[in-house]
Short mmCIF file of C-alpha atoms in Angstrom, two decimals:
data_model
loop_
_atom_site.label_atom_id
_atom_site.label_comp_id
_atom_site.label_asym_id
_atom_site.label_seq_id
_atom_site.Cartn_x
_atom_site.Cartn_y
_atom_site.Cartn_z
CA MET G 1 31.71 15.27 -75.19
CA THR G 2 29.58 12.11 -75.02
CA SER G 3 28.00 13.06 -71.69
CA ARG G 4 27.26 16.53 -73.05
CA LEU G 5 25.48 15.03 -76.07
CA ILE G 6 23.47 12.74 -73.81
CA ARG G 7 22.42 15.68 -71.61
CA LEU G 8 21.46 17.68 -74.69
CA GLY G 9 19.43 14.69 -75.93
CA CYS G 10 17.59 14.45 -72.62
CA ALA G 11 16.89 18.20 -72.69
CA ALA G 12 15.60 17.92 -76.25
CA LEU G 13 13.35 15.03 -75.25
CA ALA G 14 11.94 17.04 -72.34
CA ALA G 15 11.36 20.08 -74.54
CA ALA G 16 9.67 18.05 -77.25
CA THR G 17 7.38 16.40 -74.76
CA SER G 18 6.46 19.74 -73.17
CA LEU G 19 5.45 21.03 -76.58
CA ALA G 20 3.48 17.88 -77.21
CA ALA G 21 1.41 18.55 -74.11
CA CYS G 22 -0.06 21.58 -75.85
CA HIS G 23 -1.44 19.55 -78.72
CA PRO G 24 -3.47 16.36 -78.08
CA ALA G 25 -2.70 14.80 -81.46
CA VAL G 26 1.03 15.28 -81.00
CA ARG G 27 0.86 14.07 -77.41
CA ALA G 28 -0.85 10.83 -78.45
CA GLU G 29 1.69 10.23 -81.21
CA THR G 30 4.63 10.84 -78.86
CA SER G 31 3.43 8.59 -76.07
CA ALA G 32 2.64 5.81 -78.54
CA THR G 33 6.34 5.25 -79.24
CA PRO G 34 8.24 5.74 -75.98
CA PRO G 35 11.97 5.01 -76.03
CA VAL G 36 13.11 1.61 -74.87
CA ALA G 37 16.72 0.70 -74.16
CA THR G 38 18.17 -1.43 -76.93
CA GLU G 39 20.44 -3.55 -74.74
CA SER G 40 19.21 -5.80 -71.95
CA LEU G 41 20.36 -5.28 -68.39
CA ILE G 42 20.20 -9.02 -67.76
CA PRO G 43 23.48 -10.64 -68.89
CA ARG G 44 23.19 -13.34 -71.55
CA GLU G 45 23.61 -16.80 -70.10
CA ASP G 46 22.60 -20.41 -70.66
CA VAL G 47 20.47 -21.56 -67.71
CA LEU G 48 20.11 -25.27 -67.02
CA ASN G 49 17.76 -27.16 -64.72
CA VAL G 50 14.63 -25.07 -65.33
CA GLU G 51 11.22 -26.06 -66.63
CA SER G 52 10.04 -24.59 -69.93
CA GLY G 53 7.09 -22.26 -69.71
CA PRO G 54 6.18 -18.67 -68.83
CA ILE G 55 7.70 -19.07 -65.35
CA PRO G 56 11.09 -20.84 -65.16
CA TYR G 57 10.58 -23.10 -62.15
CA VAL G 58 13.55 -25.15 -60.98
CA THR G 59 13.29 -28.71 -62.30
CA GLY G 60 11.90 -31.08 -59.69
CA GLU G 61 10.63 -28.31 -57.40
CA ASP G 62 9.03 -29.79 -54.27
CA VAL G 63 5.85 -27.74 -53.88
CA ALA G 64 4.87 -29.66 -50.74
CA SER G 65 7.89 -28.26 -48.88
CA TRP G 66 7.09 -24.62 -49.61
CA PRO G 67 6.47 -22.42 -46.55
CA SER G 68 2.99 -21.13 -45.80
CA ILE G 69 2.77 -17.31 -45.83
CA VAL G 70 0.20 -14.60 -45.14
CA SER G 71 1.02 -12.45 -48.20
CA GLN G 72 -1.41 -12.98 -51.07
CA ALA G 73 1.27 -13.24 -53.75
CA ALA G 74 5.01 -13.96 -53.71
CA VAL G 75 7.93 -15.32 -55.69
CA VAL G 76 11.55 -16.14 -54.87
CA ILE G 77 14.10 -16.30 -57.68
CA ASP G 78 17.81 -16.98 -57.93
CA MET G 79 19.00 -13.54 -59.00
CA ASP G 80 21.92 -15.00 -60.99
CA THR G 81 19.86 -17.48 -63.01
CA GLY G 82 16.30 -16.16 -62.85
CA ALA G 83 15.09 -19.62 -61.79
CA VAL G 84 12.01 -19.62 -59.54
CA VAL G 85 12.27 -21.68 -56.33
CA TYR G 86 8.99 -20.52 -54.77
CA ALA G 87 5.76 -19.01 -56.08
CA LYS G 88 2.33 -18.13 -54.73
CA ASN G 89 -0.09 -16.55 -57.21
CA PRO G 90 2.89 -15.21 -59.20
CA THR G 91 0.81 -13.77 -62.06
CA ALA G 92 -2.15 -12.41 -60.08
CA PRO G 93 -2.54 -8.62 -60.49
CA HIS G 94 -1.92 -6.49 -57.38
CA TYR G 95 -1.26 -2.87 -56.54
CA PRO G 96 2.50 -2.41 -56.12
CA ALA G 97 2.55 0.80 -54.04
CA SER G 98 6.07 2.23 -53.73
CA ILE G 99 7.97 -0.74 -55.10
CA THR G 100 6.97 1.00 -58.34
CA LYS G 101 9.91 3.31 -57.64
CA ILE G 102 12.29 0.48 -58.57
CA MET G 103 11.29 0.98 -62.20
CA THR G 104 11.44 4.79 -61.82
CA ALA G 105 15.03 4.57 -60.60
CA LEU G 106 15.96 2.03 -63.27
CA LEU G 107 14.85 4.38 -66.05
CA ALA G 108 16.47 7.42 -64.43
CA LEU G 109 19.82 5.63 -64.26
CA ARG G 110 19.54 4.50 -67.87
CA LEU G 111 18.63 7.92 -69.17
CA GLY G 112 20.58 10.27 -66.91
CA HIS G 113 23.71 10.75 -64.83
CA LEU G 114 24.05 11.05 -61.08
CA THR G 115 25.46 14.56 -61.53
CA ASP G 116 22.41 15.83 -63.45
CA VAL G 117 20.74 18.79 -61.72
CA LEU G 118 16.93 18.63 -61.57
CA THR G 119 14.48 21.37 -60.66
CA ALA G 120 11.36 20.83 -58.53
CA SER G 121 8.07 21.72 -60.21
CA ALA G 122 4.81 22.74 -58.55
CA ASP G 123 3.38 19.28 -59.28
CA ALA G 124 6.37 17.58 -57.64
CA VAL G 125 6.17 19.80 -54.56
CA ASP G 126 2.42 19.09 -54.19
CA GLN G 127 2.87 15.31 -53.87
CA PRO G 128 1.74 13.70 -50.59
CA PRO G 129 4.24 12.28 -48.11
CA ASP G 130 6.56 10.48 -48.00
CA LYS G 131 8.59 13.26 -49.61
CA LEU G 132 11.63 15.52 -49.34
CA TYR G 133 9.60 18.71 -48.83
CA MET G 134 11.26 20.60 -51.66
CA ARG G 135 10.16 24.07 -52.75
CA VAL G 136 9.20 25.05 -56.27
CA GLY G 137 12.38 25.80 -58.21
CA GLU G 138 14.63 24.03 -55.71
CA GLN G 139 17.45 22.14 -57.39
CA ALA G 140 19.05 18.82 -56.50
CA THR G 141 21.27 16.28 -58.20
CA LEU G 142 19.84 13.06 -59.53
CA LYS G 143 22.03 11.22 -57.01
CA ASP G 144 20.40 12.96 -54.04
CA LEU G 145 16.92 12.47 -55.50
CA LEU G 146 17.52 8.74 -56.06
CA TYR G 147 18.62 8.29 -52.46
CA GLY G 148 15.47 10.11 -51.36
CA LEU G 149 13.39 8.02 -53.78
CA LEU G 150 14.70 4.60 -52.78
CA ILE G 151 15.58 5.08 -49.09
CA ASP G 152 12.81 7.45 -47.97
CA SER G 153 10.30 6.59 -50.75
CA ALA G 154 9.94 10.26 -51.68
CA ASN G 155 6.99 10.92 -54.00
CA ASP G 156 8.14 14.43 -54.93
CA ALA G 157 11.47 12.98 -56.12
CA ALA G 158 9.57 10.47 -58.28
CA VAL G 159 7.58 13.18 -60.06
CA GLU G 160 10.64 15.38 -60.50
CA ILE G 161 12.52 12.48 -62.12
CA ALA G 162 9.56 11.65 -64.38
CA GLU G 163 9.23 15.22 -65.60
CA ARG G 164 12.95 15.55 -66.29
CA TYR G 165 13.44 12.31 -68.22
CA GLY G 166 9.99 11.81 -69.67
CA GLY G 167 8.83 15.36 -70.20
CA SER G 168 5.66 14.62 -68.23
CA VAL G 169 4.39 12.09 -65.73
CA GLY G 170 2.13 10.50 -68.35
CA HIS G 171 4.85 10.05 -70.92
CA PHE G 172 7.29 8.74 -68.34
CA ALA G 173 4.66 6.14 -67.36
CA ASP G 174 4.52 5.09 -71.02
CA MET G 175 8.29 4.68 -70.92
CA MET G 176 7.99 2.59 -67.75
CA ASN G 177 5.48 0.30 -69.44
CA ALA G 178 7.63 -0.06 -72.54
CA GLU G 179 10.64 -0.98 -70.40
CA ALA G 180 8.52 -3.47 -68.45
CA ARG G 181 7.46 -5.20 -71.67
CA ALA G 182 11.08 -5.31 -72.84
CA LEU G 183 11.97 -7.12 -69.60
CA GLY G 184 9.14 -9.65 -70.06
CA ALA G 185 6.89 -8.07 -67.42
CA THR G 186 3.81 -8.37 -69.62
CA HIS G 187 1.19 -8.24 -66.83
CA THR G 188 2.29 -4.79 -65.63
CA HIS G 189 0.74 -1.37 -66.26
CA PHE G 190 2.06 1.77 -64.60
CA VAL G 191 0.33 5.17 -64.65
CA ASN G 192 2.67 7.11 -62.34
CA PRO G 193 6.29 6.92 -61.12
CA SER G 194 5.49 6.73 -57.39
CA GLY G 195 2.96 3.93 -56.95
CA LEU G 196 0.22 6.14 -55.49
CA PRO G 197 -3.20 4.44 -55.78
CA ASP G 198 -4.81 4.16 -59.20
CA PRO G 199 -7.10 1.31 -60.35
CA ARG G 200 -5.06 0.97 -63.55
CA HIS G 201 -1.69 0.84 -61.77
CA VAL G 202 -1.03 -2.89 -61.30
CA THR G 203 1.68 -5.50 -61.57
CA THR G 204 2.39 -9.07 -60.43
CA ALA G 205 4.87 -10.66 -58.08
CA TYR G 206 6.75 -12.33 -60.94
CA ASP G 207 6.82 -9.16 -63.05
CA MET G 208 8.25 -7.21 -60.15
CA ALA G 209 10.91 -9.88 -59.72
CA LEU G 210 11.94 -9.38 -63.37
CA ILE G 211 12.04 -5.59 -62.93
CA ALA G 212 13.98 -5.73 -59.66
CA ARG G 213 16.45 -8.27 -61.03
CA ALA G 214 17.19 -5.93 -63.95
CA ALA G 215 17.59 -2.90 -61.67
CA MET G 216 20.01 -4.79 -59.44
CA GLN G 217 22.36 -5.20 -62.43
CA ILE G 218 23.05 -1.44 -62.25
CA PRO G 219 25.89 -0.83 -59.75
CA GLU G 220 24.60 2.62 -58.72
CA PHE G 221 21.14 1.25 -58.01
CA ARG G 222 22.56 -1.64 -56.02
CA ALA G 223 24.69 0.71 -53.93
CA ILE G 224 21.74 2.98 -53.12
CA VAL G 225 19.32 0.27 -52.00
CA ASP G 226 22.05 -1.25 -49.81
CA THR G 227 22.54 2.07 -47.97
CA ARG G 228 21.12 2.27 -44.45
CA SER G 229 21.12 6.06 -44.07
CA TYR G 230 21.76 9.17 -46.14
CA THR G 231 21.96 12.88 -45.34
CA TRP G 232 19.47 15.11 -47.17
CA LYS G 233 20.25 18.82 -47.19
CA GLY G 234 17.27 20.55 -48.75
CA THR G 235 16.31 24.21 -48.68
CA ALA G 236 13.34 23.78 -46.33
CA TRP G 237 14.12 20.42 -44.78
CA GLN G 238 17.34 18.72 -43.71
CA ALA G 239 17.39 15.22 -42.28
CA THR G 240 19.21 11.93 -42.04
CA LEU G 241 17.14 9.54 -44.14
CA THR G 242 16.92 6.03 -42.72
CA ASN G 243 16.19 3.19 -45.13
CA LEU G 244 12.57 2.05 -44.74
CA ASN G 245 13.59 -1.50 -45.68
CA ARG G 246 14.06 -2.91 -42.19
CA MET G 247 15.22 -6.24 -43.62
CA LEU G 248 18.59 -4.52 -44.20
CA PHE G 249 18.93 -4.27 -40.42
CA THR G 250 17.43 -7.63 -39.41
CA TYR G 251 18.17 -10.26 -42.06
CA PRO G 252 21.75 -11.58 -42.41
CA GLY G 253 23.08 -11.01 -45.91
CA ALA G 254 20.34 -8.57 -46.99
CA ILE G 255 21.43 -6.19 -49.78
CA GLY G 256 18.18 -4.27 -50.61
CA VAL G 257 15.79 -3.43 -52.22
CA LYS G 258 12.45 -1.55 -51.54
CA THR G 259 9.26 -1.45 -49.45
CA GLY G 260 5.82 -0.12 -50.27
CA PHE G 261 2.48 0.62 -48.65
CA THR G 262 -0.85 2.19 -49.52
CA SER G 263 -4.31 1.61 -48.10
CA VAL G 264 -5.34 -0.36 -51.20
CA ALA G 265 -2.07 -2.19 -51.89
CA HIS G 266 -1.40 -2.97 -48.22
CA GLU G 267 2.22 -3.95 -47.51
CA THR G 268 4.52 -4.80 -50.43
CA LEU G 269 8.18 -5.74 -50.31
CA VAL G 270 11.09 -6.60 -52.58
CA VAL G 271 14.16 -7.89 -50.74
CA ALA G 272 17.42 -9.52 -51.86
CA ALA G 273 20.05 -11.34 -49.83
CA THR G 274 23.39 -13.03 -50.53
CA ARG G 275 24.99 -16.01 -48.80
CA ARG G 276 27.83 -18.32 -49.86
CA GLY G 277 27.90 -16.98 -53.41
CA THR G 278 24.17 -17.34 -54.02
CA THR G 279 21.72 -14.41 -54.16
CA PHE G 280 17.96 -14.78 -53.84
CA LEU G 281 15.38 -12.09 -54.61
CA ALA G 282 11.95 -12.24 -52.97
CA VAL G 283 8.85 -10.24 -53.93
CA LEU G 284 5.82 -10.20 -51.63
CA MET G 285 2.53 -8.36 -52.24
CA ASP G 286 -0.71 -7.60 -50.41
CA CYS G 287 0.12 -8.38 -46.81
CA PRO G 288 -1.81 -6.83 -43.87
CA THR G 289 1.09 -5.60 -41.74
CA ASP G 290 4.77 -4.75 -41.92
CA ALA G 291 5.63 -7.34 -39.27
CA GLU G 292 3.83 -10.09 -41.19
CA ILE G 293 5.41 -9.30 -44.54
CA ARG G 294 8.88 -9.25 -43.00
CA ARG G 295 8.16 -12.58 -41.32
CA ASP G 296 6.98 -14.01 -44.65
CA ALA G 297 10.10 -12.70 -46.40
CA THR G 298 12.35 -14.18 -43.74
CA ASN G 299 10.70 -17.60 -44.05
CA LEU G 300 10.91 -17.56 -47.85
CA LEU G 301 14.56 -16.55 -47.96
CA ASN G 302 15.45 -19.07 -45.25
CA TYR G 303 13.72 -21.77 -47.29
CA ALA G 304 15.60 -20.79 -50.47
CA PHE G 305 19.02 -20.71 -48.80
CA ALA G 306 18.36 -24.02 -47.01
CA HIS G 307 17.44 -25.87 -50.21
CA TYR G 308 19.17 -24.29 -53.23
CA GLU G 309 22.42 -22.82 -54.47
CA THR G 310 23.79 -21.37 -57.68
CA GLN G 311 26.05 -23.67 -59.70
CA ARG G 312 28.38 -21.97 -62.18
CA ILE G 313 29.10 -24.70 -64.70
CA LEU G 314 31.09 -22.87 -67.38
CA PRO G 315 32.26 -19.26 -67.66
CA ALA G 316 31.89 -17.13 -70.74
CA GLY G 317 35.03 -17.26 -72.87
CA ASP G 318 35.92 -20.83 -71.88
CA ARG G 319 38.17 -22.35 -74.56
CA VAL G 320 36.77 -25.62 -75.87
CA GLY G 321 38.40 -26.09 -79.29
CA PHE G 322 40.14 -24.61 -82.35
CA VAL G 323 39.62 -23.95 -86.03
CA LEU G 324 42.46 -24.06 -88.56
CA ALA G 325 43.33 -20.56 -89.75
CA ARG G 326 45.92 -18.87 -91.93
CA ASP G 327 48.21 -18.20 -88.98
CA GLY G 328 47.66 -21.49 -87.17
CA LYS G 329 44.90 -22.51 -84.80
CA ASP G 330 42.32 -19.94 -83.69
CA PRO G 331 40.58 -20.69 -80.37
CA VAL G 332 36.83 -21.28 -80.14
CA VAL G 333 35.16 -20.23 -76.86
CA THR G 334 31.77 -20.26 -75.15
CA SER G 335 29.80 -17.10 -75.89
CA GLU G 336 28.02 -16.95 -72.52
CA PRO G 337 28.24 -18.53 -69.09
CA VAL G 338 26.39 -21.71 -68.19
CA VAL G 339 24.66 -21.61 -64.81
CA ALA G 340 22.01 -23.50 -62.88
CA THR G 341 20.07 -23.38 -59.65
CA VAL G 342 20.40 -26.79 -58.03
CA PRO G 343 19.45 -28.48 -54.76
CA ILE G 344 22.22 -28.11 -52.21
CA GLY G 345 24.68 -31.00 -52.49
CA GLN G 346 23.34 -32.14 -55.88
CA GLN G 347 25.65 -30.47 -58.37
CA ILE G 348 25.00 -31.27 -62.01
CA GLN G 349 27.77 -33.36 -63.63
CA VAL G 350 27.98 -32.24 -67.24
CA ALA G 351 29.45 -34.04 -70.24
CA GLU G 352 30.39 -31.83 -73.19
CA ARG G 353 30.07 -32.48 -76.92
CA VAL G 354 31.75 -29.96 -79.21
CA ARG G 355 30.37 -29.21 -82.67
CA VAL G 356 32.52 -26.76 -84.66
CA GLY G 357 32.67 -25.85 -88.35
CA THR G 358 35.54 -23.90 -89.91
CA PRO G 359 34.38 -20.71 -91.69
CA LEU G 360 35.01 -20.57 -95.43
CA ALA G 361 35.58 -16.81 -95.45
CA PRO G 362 37.11 -14.19 -93.14
CA ALA G 363 35.00 -13.76 -89.98
CA ALA G 364 34.92 -11.27 -87.11
CA ARG G 365 35.63 -12.04 -83.50
CA GLY G 366 32.45 -13.34 -81.84
CA THR G 367 31.11 -15.05 -84.95
CA GLN G 368 29.28 -18.25 -84.05
CA VAL G 369 30.98 -21.32 -85.49
CA GLY G 370 29.31 -24.12 -83.57
CA ALA G 371 27.73 -25.22 -80.33
CA LEU G 372 28.66 -27.00 -77.14
CA ASP G 373 26.03 -29.62 -76.32
CA LEU G 374 25.65 -30.29 -72.60
CA VAL G 375 24.51 -33.67 -71.36
CA ASP G 376 23.83 -34.94 -67.86
CA ALA G 377 26.76 -37.30 -67.29
CA ALA G 378 24.71 -39.50 -64.96
CA THR G 379 21.51 -39.92 -66.99
CA GLY G 380 22.50 -38.97 -70.52
CA ARG G 381 19.66 -36.43 -70.58
CA GLU G 382 20.26 -33.46 -72.86
CA LEU G 383 20.51 -30.32 -70.76
CA GLY G 384 20.97 -27.69 -73.46
CA SER G 385 23.64 -26.13 -75.61
CA VAL G 386 25.70 -22.96 -75.60
CA PRO G 387 26.90 -21.15 -78.76
CA LEU G 388 30.59 -21.34 -79.59
CA VAL G 389 32.24 -18.28 -81.11
CA LEU G 390 35.59 -17.17 -82.49
CA ALA G 391 37.86 -15.66 -79.87
CA ALA G 392 39.73 -13.56 -82.47
CA PRO G 393 39.27 -12.32 -86.06
CA PHE G 394 39.57 -15.26 -88.45
CA GLU G 395 41.39 -15.59 -91.78
CA PRO G 396 40.99 -18.92 -93.61
CA VAL G 397 43.88 -21.07 -94.84
CA PRO G 398 44.60 -20.14 -98.51
CA LYS G 399 43.44 -22.88 -100.87
CA SER G 400 44.31 -23.47 -104.52
CA SER G 401 41.44 -23.23 -106.98
CA PRO G 402 40.24 -26.33 -108.95
CA TRP G 403 41.83 -25.24 -112.27
CA LEU G 404 45.19 -24.98 -110.53
CA ARG G 405 44.89 -28.55 -109.30
CA VAL G 406 44.30 -29.70 -112.91
CA ALA G 407 46.97 -27.46 -114.37
CA ALA G 408 49.70 -28.57 -111.98
CA PRO G 409 50.27 -32.10 -113.38
CA LEU G 410 49.85 -30.79 -116.95
CA ALA G 411 52.49 -28.18 -116.32
CA ALA G 412 54.78 -30.86 -114.90
CA ALA G 413 54.34 -32.98 -118.04
CA VAL G 414 55.01 -30.03 -120.32
CA ALA G 415 58.11 -29.19 -118.30
CA SER G 416 59.34 -32.77 -118.58
CA ILE G 417 58.82 -32.88 -122.36
CA THR G 418 60.47 -29.52 -122.75
CA GLY G 419 63.41 -30.74 -120.72
CA LEU G 420 63.83 -33.84 -122.91
CA ALA G 421 63.64 -31.73 -126.07
CA LEU G 422 66.29 -29.35 -124.79
CA ALA G 423 68.53 -32.24 -123.82
CA TRP G 424 68.20 -33.82 -127.27
CA ARG G 425 68.99 -30.48 -128.88
CA ARG G 426 72.07 -30.06 -126.73
CA ARG G 427 73.33 -33.53 -127.67
CA ARG G 428 72.73 -32.81 -131.35
CA ARG G 429 74.68 -29.59 -131.18
CA ALA G 430 77.51 -31.40 -129.39
CA ARG G 431 77.79 -34.01 -132.18
CA ARG G 432 77.90 -31.30 -134.80
CA ALA G 433 80.61 -29.53 -132.92
CA MET G 434 82.67 -32.72 -132.74
CA ARG G 435 82.45 -33.22 -136.49
CA ALA G 436 83.49 -29.65 -137.07
CA ARG G 437 86.69 -30.23 -135.11
CA VAL G 438 88.00 -33.17 -137.36
CA VAL G 439 91.44 -32.18 -139.00
CA ARG G 440 91.80 -32.84 -142.76
CA VAL G 441 95.26 -34.13 -144.17
CA GLN G 442 97.11 -31.62 -146.48
CA PRO G 443 98.46 -32.73 -149.90
CA TRP G 444 102.08 -32.29 -148.95
CA GLN G 445 101.58 -34.47 -145.91
CA GLU G 446 100.20 -37.22 -148.11
CA SER G 447 103.13 -37.22 -150.61
CA TRP G 448 105.94 -37.67 -148.14
CA PRO G 449 104.92 -41.08 -146.77
CA SER G 450 104.12 -42.28 -150.28
CA ALA G 451 107.54 -41.35 -151.52
CA ARG G 452 109.17 -43.25 -148.73
CA ARG G 453 107.13 -46.36 -149.53
CA GLY G 454 108.06 -46.12 -153.19
CA GLY G 455 111.82 -45.84 -152.42
CA ARG G 456 111.88 -49.14 -150.74
#
């Protein structure tokens, strides 16, 4: 039932947008408020060992040791923490080319289902290669189109997805920009879902890192970009699609994500790799050749893995204390994990200080009741704090009201006085009863002893 309602909602959105295209005023109003997902794809966490500022560099980053690269802009981030371990012109605007399709796929997976059936329009079919060579009216599932989009960089699949979930390419681009802003990618402006050249279609290396990191939180996206080949069975064209990201085949531990190229953007690349429990994500832009950008990416990832690792300091839900409740002690836990990107062999030693207050009223599970302050055990430097929350619904210990505390001793005194009065009354009644039982001497009993005394 839920999936049916979602599909009906998507169809209604497409229909409304199609109608809007017929009226400029309505079209402007619709595109001014594109939908943005309410929940973040990036899991909540407390990240230590990063510098404050627009770009979260790892504390103590040694810029002098950074590799020299040909690409004009690049960043490398720890995908688990978001911490930046390398940057070259991270906020300089560049043309993204087909790494744009990372955002297209992200939105499609948030708005649709892999089993959705999409229909190719004339505009989709007219897109330049790379494409899947679909015919007008040809149908395919979203799953097949996403594999074509991300493995073969199909431009017709990009337009088909945009028209289905945005109603039009223009409105879908508005949705892409709204999603980018929600992710913190504030230097990005998309005008199409494919990355084909347009002077207004720009992003930055750091913005693309934020977008790719969010997309990699979606299991379906992660599975697609880690696929080396996929069979496409179209009406006019059938082929085995081979992933254009050659790093999947050449770099140990590579798990995705996407390449791009146009004559104005030159080579662009987003690539992620995992080793020993740490995952780094590299974004490179504006490089002359494919060989050079892959060499740059290899050097950057090698540098990151040689110098840094992810440290998981505390998990979410870690029990650190209790609050007194009606039924005993209710546990208090960390609301989010605590993580850090640290130099290899230099794990942070953390001392914990718990601050907890007992709620005065009933509270729901997850209610914040304090904080766990984290301090560097070696230096005493404050590292941050993580909220502490109730692990279960809370009911306070019943407490007597102030008037009851005053009335209690008064009631005891009244009870004591009442008890004394009743005791006195009982004794008085007992004495009366004793007097009532005294036997009086009869006249004939009196005369007999007197007569005896007189006879003597």
